[in-house]
Amino acid sequence: MTKSLVQERFGANAAQYATSSVHATGASLTRVVELVAPRPDWHALDIATGAGHMALAFAPHVARVTASDITPEMLTETAKLAAGKGIANLDTKLADAEALPFPDGQFDLVSSRIAPHHFPNQPRFLAEVHRVLKPGGTFALVDNVAPDTDTTPGFSADQLAAADVAYNVFEKIRDPSHGRALTSAGWRGLVAAAGFEVRHQEIMLKAMMFKAWCRNMSVPPALAADLAAMLAHAEPCLAAFLQPKEKDGDTVFMLRELVLIAVRH
Ligand SMILES: C[S@@+](CC[C@H](N)C(=O)[O-])C[C@H]1O[C@@H](n2cnc3c(N)ncnc32)[C@H](O)[C@@H]1O
């Protein structure tokens, strides 16, 4: 059900993700390439590639990159962008992140950016990443995270837990295919339990323009009004996390991307 909803929502909005600035030019793209330091003989896999921005960022640095996604329309956008940039070492593959159609130990590098919050079973996704990576291979995870003491200091555990739930509800109202954004500590625990050694992690702050955020998912006006009201009247802990501000007739709010680099045991 969630996966068919993902295909429906992203299939209908694929073109927006090709041009969305948060996805196409977000700072985590260059930061991940810098942290990973890919090698020219590597075969990389980008999971839930969307319009392929992470795969396209790796392409000039590796021998081959496979861009995979569960939504065929997204892979069409990826192939178009690759052709437009003259990138010839990228192939696309329709694939569920939780059941990858690749043999064990095929890849030197596996990445997934701003997508794992859609996966219903994140431990299964991590087990698949572990399976398809070579021993010693690199895993780069980037995802929006929920509030915790690091990102939102000064609040009690109960307030943070309530803000975590409220943030995920906010995302799910905008996009019903949103599953669950974890906290940084939540991801760290899952990644370690899946047989990886976490080598680096950092949080990158990103400013979201409310209107474009709604437009990317074709949010109807009545629902956009509900979301605007949620932002305006958020409880103090959620408000401290999202930091909504009026700007040029729009609302800007902040999200946080966890960038985590790990090595497969
Ligand atoms: C926000 S977009 C990804 C953005 C992209 N990675 C980037 O860096 O610009 C989320 C993507 O996750 C894909 N997706 C969601 N659930 C998936 C699953 N179970 N397996 C593979 N892809 C999935 C969607 O089809 C969509 O293309």
PDB file of N, CA and C and ligand atoms in Angstrom, residues 2-3 6-7 9-11 17 20 22-24 28-29 46-55 68-72 74-75 94-100 112-120 142 174-175 177 217, ligand 1:
ATOM      1  N   THR A   2       1.813   1.357   0.966  1.00  0.00           N
ATOM      2  CA  THR A   2       2.685   2.532   0.998  1.00  0.00           C
ATOM      3  C   THR A   2       3.507   2.613  -0.279  1.00  0.00           C
ATOM      4  N   LYS A   3       3.953   1.456  -0.782  1.00  0.00           N
ATOM      5  CA  LYS A   3       4.819   1.480  -1.962  1.00  0.00           C
ATOM      6  C   LYS A   3       4.035   1.875  -3.208  1.00  0.00           C
ATOM      7  N   VAL A   6       3.648   5.536  -3.004  1.00  0.00           N
ATOM      8  CA  VAL A   6       4.907   6.192  -3.413  1.00  0.00           C
ATOM      9  C   VAL A   6       4.932   6.322  -4.929  1.00  0.00           C
ATOM     10  N   GLN A   7       4.628   5.216  -5.635  1.00  0.00           N
ATOM     11  CA  GLN A   7       4.693   5.231  -7.102  1.00  0.00           C
ATOM     12  C   GLN A   7       3.666   6.206  -7.683  1.00  0.00           C
ATOM     13  N   ARG A   9       2.305   8.942  -6.095  1.00  0.00           N
ATOM     14  CA  ARG A   9       2.641  10.330  -5.766  1.00  0.00           C
ATOM     15  C   ARG A   9       3.865  10.807  -6.551  1.00  0.00           C
ATOM     16  N   PHE A  10       4.929   9.994  -6.561  1.00  0.00           N
ATOM     17  CA  PHE A  10       6.148  10.431  -7.245  1.00  0.00           C
ATOM     18  C   PHE A  10       6.009  10.293  -8.764  1.00  0.00           C
ATOM     19  N   GLY A  11       5.194   9.332  -9.211  1.00  0.00           N
ATOM     20  CA  GLY A  11       4.951   9.214 -10.654  1.00  0.00           C
ATOM     21  C   GLY A  11       4.293  10.479 -11.184  1.00  0.00           C
ATOM     22  N   TYR A  17      10.659  17.077  -9.399  1.00  0.00           N
ATOM     23  CA  TYR A  17      11.864  16.688  -8.660  1.00  0.00           C
ATOM     24  C   TYR A  17      13.133  16.851  -9.502  1.00  0.00           C
ATOM     25  N   SER A  20      13.499  20.717  -8.693  1.00  0.00           N
ATOM     26  CA  SER A  20      13.423  21.182  -7.300  1.00  0.00           C
ATOM     27  C   SER A  20      14.812  21.561  -6.787  1.00  0.00           C
ATOM     28  N   VAL A  22      16.018  22.137  -3.797  1.00  0.00           N
ATOM     29  CA  VAL A  22      16.495  21.374  -2.629  1.00  0.00           C
ATOM     30  C   VAL A  22      17.119  20.046  -3.084  1.00  0.00           C
ATOM     31  N   HIS A  23      16.519  19.448  -4.125  1.00  0.00           N
ATOM     32  CA  HIS A  23      17.011  18.152  -4.588  1.00  0.00           C
ATOM     33  C   HIS A  23      18.148  18.303  -5.603  1.00  0.00           C
ATOM     34  N   ALA A  24      17.985  19.245  -6.550  1.00  0.00           N
ATOM     35  CA  ALA A  24      18.945  19.356  -7.659  1.00  0.00           C
ATOM     36  C   ALA A  24      20.245  20.043  -7.271  1.00  0.00           C
ATOM     37  N   SER A  28      24.004  19.019   0.326  1.00  0.00           N
ATOM     38  CA  SER A  28      24.456  17.672   0.696  1.00  0.00           C
ATOM     39  C   SER A  28      25.042  16.911  -0.492  1.00  0.00           C
ATOM     40  N   LEU A  29      24.698  17.298  -1.716  1.00  0.00           N
ATOM     41  CA  LEU A  29      25.232  16.584  -2.893  1.00  0.00           C
ATOM     42  C   LEU A  29      26.763  16.680  -2.930  1.00  0.00           C
ATOM     43  N   ASP A  46      22.885   4.199  -6.420  1.00  0.00           N
ATOM     44  CA  ASP A  46      22.083   5.170  -5.677  1.00  0.00           C
ATOM     45  C   ASP A  46      20.654   4.633  -5.588  1.00  0.00           C
ATOM     46  N   ILE A  47      20.185   4.473  -4.352  1.00  0.00           N
ATOM     47  CA  ILE A  47      18.867   3.871  -4.104  1.00  0.00           C
ATOM     48  C   ILE A  47      17.835   4.978  -3.904  1.00  0.00           C
ATOM     49  N   ALA A  48      16.642   4.782  -4.510  1.00  0.00           N
ATOM     50  CA  ALA A  48      15.578   5.802  -4.445  1.00  0.00           C
ATOM     51  C   ALA A  48      16.129   7.119  -4.982  1.00  0.00           C
ATOM     52  N   THR A  49      16.643   7.028  -6.166  1.00  0.00           N
ATOM     53  CA  THR A  49      17.416   8.118  -6.782  1.00  0.00           C
ATOM     54  C   THR A  49      16.563   9.313  -7.173  1.00  0.00           C
ATOM     55  N   GLY A  50      15.237   9.140  -7.247  1.00  0.00           N
ATOM     56  CA  GLY A  50      14.375  10.240  -7.687  1.00  0.00           C
ATOM     57  C   GLY A  50      14.776  10.650  -9.090  1.00  0.00           C
ATOM     58  N   ALA A  51      15.035  11.950  -9.302  1.00  0.00           N
ATOM     59  CA  ALA A  51      15.477  12.411 -10.628  1.00  0.00           C
ATOM     60  C   ALA A  51      16.985  12.214 -10.806  1.00  0.00           C
ATOM     61  N   GLY A  52      17.617  11.502  -9.874  1.00  0.00           N
ATOM     62  CA  GLY A  52      18.994  11.055 -10.089  1.00  0.00           C
ATOM     63  C   GLY A  52      20.092  11.998  -9.649  1.00  0.00           C
ATOM     64  N   HIS A  53      19.765  13.005  -8.843  1.00  0.00           N
ATOM     65  CA  HIS A  53      20.763  14.043  -8.557  1.00  0.00           C
ATOM     66  C   HIS A  53      22.025  13.497  -7.865  1.00  0.00           C
ATOM     67  N   MET A  54      21.849  12.568  -6.912  1.00  0.00           N
ATOM     68  CA  MET A  54      23.025  12.012  -6.215  1.00  0.00           C
ATOM     69  C   MET A  54      23.842  11.147  -7.185  1.00  0.00           C
ATOM     70  N   ALA A  55      23.158  10.340  -7.980  1.00  0.00           N
ATOM     71  CA  ALA A  55      23.851   9.484  -8.951  1.00  0.00           C
ATOM     72  C   ALA A  55      24.613  10.339  -9.959  1.00  0.00           C
ATOM     73  N   SER A  68      18.731   3.700  -9.068  1.00  0.00           N
ATOM     74  CA  SER A  68      17.563   2.825  -8.945  1.00  0.00           C
ATOM     75  C   SER A  68      16.438   3.534  -8.199  1.00  0.00           C
ATOM     76  N   ASP A  69      15.214   3.160  -8.538  1.00  0.00           N
ATOM     77  CA  ASP A  69      14.048   3.751  -7.884  1.00  0.00           C
ATOM     78  C   ASP A  69      12.862   2.824  -8.129  1.00  0.00           C
ATOM     79  N   ILE A  70      11.865   2.951  -7.270  1.00  0.00           N
ATOM     80  CA  ILE A  70      10.663   2.118  -7.405  1.00  0.00           C
ATOM     81  C   ILE A  70       9.653   2.750  -8.377  1.00  0.00           C
ATOM     82  N   THR A  71       9.869   4.038  -8.734  1.00  0.00           N
ATOM     83  CA  THR A  71       8.915   4.763  -9.576  1.00  0.00           C
ATOM     84  C   THR A  71       9.487   4.937 -10.986  1.00  0.00           C
ATOM     85  N   PRO A  72       8.884   4.293 -11.995  1.00  0.00           N
ATOM     86  CA  PRO A  72       9.471   4.354 -13.345  1.00  0.00           C
ATOM     87  C   PRO A  72       9.601   5.780 -13.879  1.00  0.00           C
ATOM     88  N   MET A  74      10.333   8.444 -12.395  1.00  0.00           N
ATOM     89  CA  MET A  74      11.522   9.079 -11.842  1.00  0.00           C
ATOM     90  C   MET A  74      12.762   8.662 -12.641  1.00  0.00           C
ATOM     91  N   LEU A  75      12.805   7.383 -13.012  1.00  0.00           N
ATOM     92  CA  LEU A  75      13.975   6.909 -13.759  1.00  0.00           C
ATOM     93  C   LEU A  75      14.013   7.527 -15.157  1.00  0.00           C
ATOM     94  N   LEU A  94      14.810  -0.261 -12.204  1.00  0.00           N
ATOM     95  CA  LEU A  94      13.624  -0.238 -11.352  1.00  0.00           C
ATOM     96  C   LEU A  94      13.867  -1.172 -10.168  1.00  0.00           C
ATOM     97  N   ALA A  95      13.782  -0.653  -8.952  1.00  0.00           N
ATOM     98  CA  ALA A  95      14.137  -1.487  -7.799  1.00  0.00           C
ATOM     99  C   ALA A  95      13.479  -0.982  -6.524  1.00  0.00           C
ATOM    100  N   ASP A  96      12.971  -1.913  -5.735  1.00  0.00           N
ATOM    101  CA  ASP A  96      12.481  -1.613  -4.386  1.00  0.00           C
ATOM    102  C   ASP A  96      13.693  -1.621  -3.453  1.00  0.00           C
ATOM    103  N   ALA A  97      13.831  -0.561  -2.653  1.00  0.00           N
ATOM    104  CA  ALA A  97      14.973  -0.445  -1.736  1.00  0.00           C
ATOM    105  C   ALA A  97      15.046  -1.610  -0.754  1.00  0.00           C
ATOM    106  N   GLU A  98      13.922  -2.277  -0.528  1.00  0.00           N
ATOM    107  CA  GLU A  98      13.894  -3.354   0.464  1.00  0.00           C
ATOM    108  C   GLU A  98      14.043  -4.740  -0.172  1.00  0.00           C
ATOM    109  N   ALA A  99      14.174  -4.788  -1.499  1.00  0.00           N
ATOM    110  CA  ALA A  99      14.356  -6.070  -2.200  1.00  0.00           C
ATOM    111  C   ALA A  99      15.132  -5.772  -3.476  1.00  0.00           C
ATOM    112  N   LEU A 100      16.425  -5.492  -3.329  1.00  0.00           N
ATOM    113  CA  LEU A 100      17.219  -5.014  -4.464  1.00  0.00           C
ATOM    114  C   LEU A 100      17.521  -6.143  -5.455  1.00  0.00           C
ATOM    115  N   SER A 112      21.875   6.685  -0.568  1.00  0.00           N
ATOM    116  CA  SER A 112      20.439   6.965  -0.651  1.00  0.00           C
ATOM    117  C   SER A 112      20.213   8.311   0.017  1.00  0.00           C
ATOM    118  N   ARG A 113      19.590   9.239  -0.723  1.00  0.00           N
ATOM    119  CA  ARG A 113      19.497  10.636  -0.263  1.00  0.00           C
ATOM    120  C   ARG A 113      18.048  11.116  -0.236  1.00  0.00           C
ATOM    121  N   ILE A 114      17.659  11.653   0.884  1.00  0.00           N
ATOM    122  CA  ILE A 114      16.313  12.250   1.106  1.00  0.00           C
ATOM    123  C   ILE A 114      15.204  11.310   0.646  1.00  0.00           C
ATOM    124  N   ALA A 115      15.328  10.041   0.991  1.00  0.00           N
ATOM    125  CA  ALA A 115      14.338   9.047   0.565  1.00  0.00           C
ATOM    126  C   ALA A 115      14.022   7.989   1.624  1.00  0.00           C
ATOM    127  N   PRO A 116      14.990   7.573   2.473  1.00  0.00           N
ATOM    128  CA  PRO A 116      14.694   6.443   3.375  1.00  0.00           C
ATOM    129  C   PRO A 116      13.504   6.672   4.318  1.00  0.00           C
ATOM    130  N   HIS A 117      13.085   7.943   4.511  1.00  0.00           N
ATOM    131  CA  HIS A 117      11.887   8.157   5.346  1.00  0.00           C
ATOM    132  C   HIS A 117      10.627   7.623   4.659  1.00  0.00           C
ATOM    133  N   HIS A 118      10.726   7.222   3.403  1.00  0.00           N
ATOM    134  CA  HIS A 118       9.577   6.610   2.708  1.00  0.00           C
ATOM    135  C   HIS A 118       9.528   5.092   2.891  1.00  0.00           C
ATOM    136  N   PHE A 119      10.641   4.487   3.290  1.00  0.00           N
ATOM    137  CA  PHE A 119      10.696   3.024   3.286  1.00  0.00           C
ATOM    138  C   PHE A 119       9.969   2.469   4.514  1.00  0.00           C
ATOM    139  N   PRO A 120       9.005   1.562   4.303  1.00  0.00           N
ATOM    140  CA  PRO A 120       8.244   1.037   5.451  1.00  0.00           C
ATOM    141  C   PRO A 120       9.099   0.239   6.421  1.00  0.00           C
ATOM    142  N   VAL A 142      21.711  10.005   3.452  1.00  0.00           N
ATOM    143  CA  VAL A 142      21.274  11.382   3.718  1.00  0.00           C
ATOM    144  C   VAL A 142      19.761  11.326   3.880  1.00  0.00           C
ATOM    145  N   ARG A 174       1.300  16.529   4.037  1.00  0.00           N
ATOM    146  CA  ARG A 174       1.742  17.062   2.736  1.00  0.00           C
ATOM    147  C   ARG A 174       1.934  15.934   1.710  1.00  0.00           C
ATOM    148  N   ASP A 175       2.457  14.781   2.174  1.00  0.00           N
ATOM    149  CA  ASP A 175       2.736  13.663   1.270  1.00  0.00           C
ATOM    150  C   ASP A 175       2.377  12.359   1.987  1.00  0.00           C
ATOM    151  N   SER A 177       2.700   9.503   1.221  1.00  0.00           N
ATOM    152  CA  SER A 177       3.657   8.404   1.066  1.00  0.00           C
ATOM    153  C   SER A 177       4.865   8.566   2.009  1.00  0.00           C
ATOM    154  N   MET A 217       4.640  18.437  -4.418  1.00  0.00           N
ATOM    155  CA  MET A 217       3.762  17.285  -4.227  1.00  0.00           C
ATOM    156  C   MET A 217       2.310  17.614  -4.617  1.00  0.00           C
TER     157      MET A 217
HETATM  158  C1  LIG B   1      12.381  12.782  -2.527  1.00  0.00           C
HETATM  159  S1  LIG B   1      12.601  11.624  -3.749  1.00  0.00           S
HETATM  160  C2  LIG B   1      14.306  11.266  -3.755  1.00  0.00           C
HETATM  161  C3  LIG B   1      15.235  12.351  -3.971  1.00  0.00           C
HETATM  162  C4  LIG B   1      16.560  11.948  -4.584  1.00  0.00           C
HETATM  163  N1  LIG B   1      17.197  10.813  -3.940  1.00  0.00           N
HETATM  164  C5  LIG B   1      17.484  13.147  -4.599  1.00  0.00           C
HETATM  165  O1  LIG B   1      18.558  13.101  -3.979  1.00  0.00           O
HETATM  166  O2  LIG B   1      17.127  14.147  -5.246  1.00  0.00           O
HETATM  167  C6  LIG B   1      12.086  10.104  -2.983  1.00  0.00           C
HETATM  168  C7  LIG B   1      12.213   8.921  -3.941  1.00  0.00           C
HETATM  169  O3  LIG B   1      12.116   7.717  -3.179  1.00  0.00           O
HETATM  170  C8  LIG B   1      11.549   6.752  -4.035  1.00  0.00           C
HETATM  171  N2  LIG B   1      11.124   5.620  -3.189  1.00  0.00           N
HETATM  172  C9  LIG B   1      10.248   5.660  -2.161  1.00  0.00           C
HETATM  173  N3  LIG B   1      10.099   4.432  -1.633  1.00  0.00           N
HETATM  174  C10 LIG B   1      10.938   3.607  -2.330  1.00  0.00           C
HETATM  175  C11 LIG B   1      11.267   2.226  -2.227  1.00  0.00           C
HETATM  176  N4  LIG B   1      10.686   1.412  -1.328  1.00  0.00           N
HETATM  177  N5  LIG B   1      12.198   1.725  -3.070  1.00  0.00           N
HETATM  178  C12 LIG B   1      12.801   2.520  -3.982  1.00  0.00           C
HETATM  179  N6  LIG B   1      12.508   3.825  -4.155  1.00  0.00           N
HETATM  180  C13 LIG B   1      11.596   4.373  -3.325  1.00  0.00           C
HETATM  181  C14 LIG B   1      10.431   7.521  -4.719  1.00  0.00           C
HETATM  182  O4  LIG B   1       9.968   6.884  -5.869  1.00  0.00           O
HETATM  183  C15 LIG B   1      11.120   8.851  -4.995  1.00  0.00           C
HETATM  184  O5  LIG B   1      11.701   8.865  -6.270  1.00  0.00           O
END
